[in-house]
Amino acid sequence: MKLKFKTADSSRISISLLMQPSHSNFGGKIHGGYILSLMDEIAFACGSKHSETYCVTASVNTVDFLNPIDIGDLVTMKASVNYVGRTSMVVGIRVEAENIRTGETKHCNSSYFTMVAKDDDGKSVTVPGLILNDKKEVVRFLKAINRNENHRARKEEFNHVDFSLENYLNDLKNHRVKIDLPDNLDS
């Protein structure tokens, strides 16, 4: 079977939504959970468009809420496939909010969703390769490789059978934490 390739442009998705009072938290700002839900939906759409099949969210890498979103703001989310593996894709999402009265736009969030392509039986399937056709796309692909390697290393470190709490206790001395453990750390 010959591997298929698609451009990042062919799978890009953009949505814009007006933020309603029903989307707000007790502080009068748009609830972060609502924004995350929308981000998951656009990641699904973008990944499914690239893979031409159903996708599921495998992980979300770093969600930083940079600026609050107000009721009445027009929120625009832009998603693109930044990286592909064999059955997975990293979808980069940028969230911006525009005050429709003043035209002021602010960057509110960027995040990376790893999506896995599935067939009708729920089995992972191969996704098309990615054609990178500008420098920005190459940089996004390389950064995704770096994030994947860092994630793998952290996971390996903390899941290793020889992981020992004692090896990390000294690292906590410069943090605002008080360690009050029983004498027997094995319990």
Tab-separated table of N, CA and C in Angstrom, residues 15-104:
chain	number	residue	atom	x	y	z
A	15	ILE	N	-13.007	28.295	13.343
A	15	ILE	CA	-14.390	28.552	13.754
A	15	ILE	C	-14.422	29.841	14.555
A	16	SER	N	-15.531	30.525	14.482
A	16	SER	CA	-15.745	31.724	15.285
A	16	SER	C	-17.102	31.617	15.952
A	17	LEU	N	-17.121	31.939	17.254
A	17	LEU	CA	-18.354	31.857	18.026
A	17	LEU	C	-18.483	33.076	18.930
A	18	LEU	N	-19.700	33.564	19.079
A	18	LEU	CA	-19.979	34.665	19.990
A	18	LEU	C	-20.176	34.081	21.384
A	19	MET	N	-19.467	34.627	22.366
A	19	MET	CA	-19.544	34.104	23.732
A	19	MET	C	-20.787	34.640	24.435
A	20	GLN	N	-21.588	33.725	24.949
A	20	GLN	CA	-22.875	34.004	25.565
A	20	GLN	C	-22.766	34.027	27.099
A	21	PRO	N	-23.688	34.675	27.777
A	21	PRO	CA	-23.681	34.647	29.248
A	21	PRO	C	-23.747	33.226	29.820
A	22	SER	N	-24.391	32.320	29.111
A	22	SER	CA	-24.501	30.939	29.595
A	22	SER	C	-23.154	30.206	29.602
A	23	HIS	N	-22.148	30.785	28.957
A	23	HIS	CA	-20.809	30.184	28.903
A	23	HIS	C	-19.890	30.726	29.994
A	24	SER	N	-20.423	31.614	30.851
A	24	SER	CA	-19.553	32.304	31.805
A	24	SER	C	-19.441	31.569	33.145
A	25	ASN	N	-18.369	31.901	33.861
A	25	ASN	CA	-18.160	31.363	35.212
A	25	ASN	C	-18.681	32.384	36.225
A	26	PHE	N	-18.440	32.128	37.512
A	26	PHE	CA	-18.941	33.027	38.557
A	26	PHE	C	-18.241	34.379	38.543
A	27	GLY	N	-17.083	34.466	37.907
A	27	GLY	CA	-16.353	35.727	37.819
A	27	GLY	C	-16.766	36.570	36.627
A	28	GLY	N	-17.713	36.097	35.846
A	28	GLY	CA	-18.187	36.862	34.699
A	28	GLY	C	-17.342	36.693	33.451
A	29	LYS	N	-16.410	35.774	33.460
A	29	LYS	CA	-15.572	35.488	32.291
A	29	LYS	C	-16.008	34.148	31.706
A	30	ILE	N	-15.610	33.885	30.482
A	30	ILE	CA	-15.993	32.627	29.847
A	30	ILE	C	-15.261	31.480	30.535
A	31	HIS	N	-15.997	30.453	30.871
A	31	HIS	CA	-15.486	29.308	31.616
A	31	HIS	C	-14.424	28.561	30.800
A	32	GLY	N	-13.282	28.291	31.430
A	32	GLY	CA	-12.192	27.582	30.768
A	32	GLY	C	-12.596	26.216	30.258
A	33	GLY	N	-13.460	25.529	31.007
A	33	GLY	CA	-13.931	24.214	30.583
A	33	GLY	C	-14.712	24.270	29.285
A	34	TYR	N	-15.461	25.352	29.092
A	34	TYR	CA	-16.217	25.518	27.846
A	34	TYR	C	-15.244	25.698	26.676
A	35	ILE	N	-14.208	26.514	26.895
A	35	ILE	CA	-13.204	26.743	25.851
A	35	ILE	C	-12.477	25.430	25.520
A	36	LEU	N	-12.128	24.650	26.555
A	36	LEU	CA	-11.472	23.359	26.321
A	36	LEU	C	-12.368	22.424	25.506
A	37	SER	N	-13.649	22.428	25.785
A	37	SER	CA	-14.591	21.596	25.037
A	37	SER	C	-14.609	21.996	23.558
A	38	LEU	N	-14.631	23.304	23.301
A	38	LEU	CA	-14.596	23.780	21.912
A	38	LEU	C	-13.275	23.406	21.233
A	39	MET	N	-12.186	23.501	21.991
A	39	MET	CA	-10.880	23.142	21.434
A	39	MET	C	-10.843	21.656	21.073
A	40	ASP	N	-11.438	20.821	21.913
A	40	ASP	CA	-11.486	19.391	21.628
A	40	ASP	C	-12.297	19.126	20.364
A	41	GLU	N	-13.380	19.859	20.192
A	41	GLU	CA	-14.208	19.688	18.990
A	41	GLU	C	-13.460	20.079	17.724
A	42	ILE	N	-12.736	21.197	17.763
A	42	ILE	CA	-12.027	21.625	16.555
A	42	ILE	C	-10.826	20.714	16.288
A	43	ALA	N	-10.202	20.185	17.355
A	43	ALA	CA	-9.110	19.223	17.173
A	43	ALA	C	-9.648	17.957	16.511
A	44	PHE	N	-10.825	17.507	16.954
A	44	PHE	CA	-11.465	16.346	16.345
A	44	PHE	C	-11.723	16.596	14.859
A	45	ALA	N	-12.295	17.754	14.538
A	45	ALA	CA	-12.631	18.078	13.145
A	45	ALA	C	-11.377	18.139	12.279
A	46	CYS	N	-10.347	18.781	12.777
A	46	CYS	CA	-9.104	18.924	12.023
A	46	CYS	C	-8.432	17.558	11.821
A	47	GLY	N	-8.319	16.776	12.892
A	47	GLY	CA	-7.706	15.454	12.791
A	47	GLY	C	-8.500	14.522	11.899
A	48	SER	N	-9.822	14.576	12.006
A	48	SER	CA	-10.674	13.725	11.174
A	48	SER	C	-10.586	14.119	9.710
A	49	LYS	N	-10.481	15.404	9.471
A	49	LYS	CA	-10.356	15.883	8.097
A	49	LYS	C	-9.043	15.392	7.488
A	50	HIS	N	-7.960	15.435	8.278
A	50	HIS	CA	-6.666	14.969	7.762
A	50	HIS	C	-6.669	13.451	7.558
A	51	SER	N	-7.162	12.717	8.552
A	51	SER	CA	-7.092	11.252	8.502
A	51	SER	C	-8.216	10.621	7.680
A	52	GLU	N	-9.247	11.404	7.400
A	52	GLU	CA	-10.423	10.949	6.669
A	52	GLU	C	-11.144	9.814	7.398
A	53	THR	N	-11.089	9.875	8.728
A	53	THR	CA	-11.777	8.899	9.568
A	53	THR	C	-12.033	9.515	10.936
A	54	TYR	N	-12.732	8.786	11.770
A	54	TYR	CA	-13.036	9.202	13.136
A	54	TYR	C	-11.745	9.298	13.949
A	55	CYS	N	-11.660	10.263	14.854
A	55	CYS	CA	-10.482	10.426	15.713
A	55	CYS	C	-10.900	10.528	17.169
A	56	VAL	N	-9.990	10.136	18.042
A	56	VAL	CA	-10.209	10.309	19.478
A	56	VAL	C	-9.051	11.118	20.049
A	57	THR	N	-9.310	11.817	21.133
A	57	THR	CA	-8.276	12.603	21.804
A	57	THR	C	-7.467	11.675	22.695
A	58	ALA	N	-6.143	11.632	22.449
A	58	ALA	CA	-5.246	10.802	23.262
A	58	ALA	C	-4.622	11.617	24.380
A	59	SER	N	-4.290	12.878	24.116
A	59	SER	CA	-3.706	13.733	25.151
A	59	SER	C	-3.807	15.187	24.745
A	60	VAL	N	-3.654	16.034	25.747
A	60	VAL	CA	-3.621	17.484	25.534
A	60	VAL	C	-2.342	17.976	26.179
A	61	ASN	N	-1.539	18.696	25.421
A	61	ASN	CA	-0.252	19.162	25.912
A	61	ASN	C	-0.332	20.641	26.257
A	62	THR	N	-0.180	20.961	27.492
A	62	THR	CA	-0.075	22.322	28.005
A	62	THR	C	-1.222	23.227	27.577
A	63	VAL	N	-2.058	23.514	28.518
A	63	VAL	CA	-3.139	24.471	28.295
A	63	VAL	C	-2.877	25.651	29.215
A	64	ASP	N	-2.465	26.755	28.652
A	64	ASP	CA	-2.226	27.974	29.417
A	64	ASP	C	-3.263	29.009	29.018
A	65	PHE	N	-4.034	29.462	29.996
A	65	PHE	CA	-5.013	30.511	29.731
A	65	PHE	C	-4.300	31.850	29.899
A	66	LEU	N	-3.998	32.489	28.778
A	66	LEU	CA	-3.171	33.698	28.768
A	66	LEU	C	-3.968	34.961	29.071
A	67	ASN	N	-5.170	35.042	28.551
A	67	ASN	CA	-6.035	36.207	28.751
A	67	ASN	C	-7.468	35.736	28.912
A	68	PRO	N	-8.237	36.403	29.782
A	68	PRO	CA	-9.641	36.007	29.955
A	68	PRO	C	-10.469	36.396	28.735
A	69	ILE	N	-11.549	35.665	28.550
A	69	ILE	CA	-12.481	35.934	27.456
A	69	ILE	C	-13.760	36.470	28.082
A	70	ASP	N	-14.248	37.577	27.536
A	70	ASP	CA	-15.428	38.241	28.083
A	70	ASP	C	-16.702	37.816	27.365
A	71	ILE	N	-17.810	37.926	28.073
A	71	ILE	CA	-19.117	37.724	27.457
A	71	ILE	C	-19.240	38.745	26.323
A	72	GLY	N	-19.701	38.294	25.167
A	72	GLY	CA	-19.854	39.181	24.015
A	72	GLY	C	-18.657	39.192	23.088
A	73	ASP	N	-17.527	38.602	23.520
A	73	ASP	CA	-16.364	38.510	22.630
A	73	ASP	C	-16.644	37.515	21.508
A	74	LEU	N	-16.050	37.771	20.366
A	74	LEU	CA	-16.089	36.828	19.254
A	74	LEU	C	-14.815	36.001	19.347
A	75	VAL	N	-14.956	34.717	19.655
A	75	VAL	CA	-13.795	33.839	19.812
A	75	VAL	C	-13.563	33.105	18.504
A	76	THR	N	-12.315	33.164	18.046
A	76	THR	CA	-11.913	32.443	16.844
A	76	THR	C	-10.858	31.423	17.220
A	77	MET	N	-11.086	30.191	16.768
A	77	MET	CA	-10.129	29.111	16.992
A	77	MET	C	-9.634	28.644	15.634
A	78	LYS	N	-8.302	28.507	15.547
A	78	LYS	CA	-7.675	28.038	14.323
A	78	LYS	C	-6.911	26.764	14.643
A	79	ALA	N	-7.133	25.724	13.848
A	79	ALA	CA	-6.484	24.438	14.093
A	79	ALA	C	-5.789	23.956	12.835
A	80	SER	N	-4.620	23.336	13.039
A	80	SER	CA	-3.917	22.724	11.914
A	80	SER	C	-3.145	21.507	12.406
A	81	VAL	N	-2.952	20.563	11.517
A	81	VAL	CA	-2.143	19.395	11.840
A	81	VAL	C	-0.688	19.837	11.773
A	82	ASN	N	0.010	19.727	12.917
A	82	ASN	CA	1.410	20.152	12.995
A	82	ASN	C	2.376	18.996	12.853
A	83	TYR	N	1.889	17.777	13.127
A	83	TYR	CA	2.765	16.604	13.150
A	83	TYR	C	1.905	15.370	12.920
A	84	VAL	N	2.476	14.376	12.246
A	84	VAL	CA	1.819	13.083	12.126
A	84	VAL	C	2.794	11.980	12.501
A	85	GLY	N	2.263	10.986	13.182
A	85	GLY	CA	2.993	9.747	13.441
A	85	GLY	C	2.391	8.684	12.543
A	86	ARG	N	2.387	7.456	12.995
A	86	ARG	CA	1.800	6.385	12.191
A	86	ARG	C	0.272	6.432	12.247
A	87	THR	N	-0.288	6.533	13.476
A	87	THR	CA	-1.748	6.556	13.632
A	87	THR	C	-2.234	7.818	14.350
A	88	SER	N	-1.296	8.672	14.740
A	88	SER	CA	-1.673	9.860	15.511
A	88	SER	C	-1.247	11.138	14.810
A	89	MET	N	-1.866	12.214	15.244
A	89	MET	CA	-1.562	13.550	14.726
A	89	MET	C	-1.542	14.511	15.892
A	90	VAL	N	-0.672	15.519	15.817
A	90	VAL	CA	-0.709	16.613	16.782
A	90	VAL	C	-1.389	17.788	16.084
A	91	VAL	N	-2.492	18.217	16.679
A	91	VAL	CA	-3.251	19.352	16.149
A	91	VAL	C	-2.956	20.555	17.022
A	92	GLY	N	-2.395	21.592	16.414
A	92	GLY	CA	-2.140	22.845	17.115
A	92	GLY	C	-3.364	23.733	17.022
A	93	ILE	N	-3.716	24.358	18.140
A	93	ILE	CA	-4.905	25.223	18.174
A	93	ILE	C	-4.535	26.568	18.780
A	94	ARG	N	-4.949	27.620	18.121
A	94	ARG	CA	-4.766	28.988	18.625
A	94	ARG	C	-6.146	29.582	18.867
A	95	VAL	N	-6.322	30.175	20.053
A	95	VAL	CA	-7.601	30.782	20.433
A	95	VAL	C	-7.396	32.286	20.586
A	96	GLU	N	-8.215	33.053	19.884
A	96	GLU	CA	-8.180	34.515	19.981
A	96	GLU	C	-9.580	35.023	20.276
A	97	ALA	N	-9.652	36.103	21.033
A	97	ALA	CA	-10.944	36.728	21.338
A	97	ALA	C	-10.917	38.162	20.826
A	98	GLU	N	-12.011	38.552	20.189
A	98	GLU	CA	-12.128	39.911	19.653
A	98	GLU	C	-13.300	40.618	20.312
A	99	ASN	N	-13.017	41.806	20.840
A	99	ASN	CA	-14.084	42.665	21.336
A	99	ASN	C	-14.735	43.255	20.091
A	100	ILE	N	-15.979	42.878	19.821
A	100	ILE	CA	-16.595	43.283	18.552
A	100	ILE	C	-16.947	44.769	18.495
A	101	ARG	N	-16.953	45.441	19.644
A	101	ARG	CA	-17.220	46.883	19.650
A	101	ARG	C	-15.964	47.687	19.357
A	102	THR	N	-14.815	47.231	19.903
A	102	THR	CA	-13.580	48.001	19.727
A	102	THR	C	-12.674	47.426	18.648
A	103	GLY	N	-12.889	46.149	18.294
A	103	GLY	CA	-12.020	45.492	17.323
A	103	GLY	C	-10.727	44.968	17.926
A	104	GLU	N	-10.529	45.193	19.231
A	104	GLU	CA	-9.309	44.724	19.894
A	104	GLU	C	-9.312	43.199	19.946
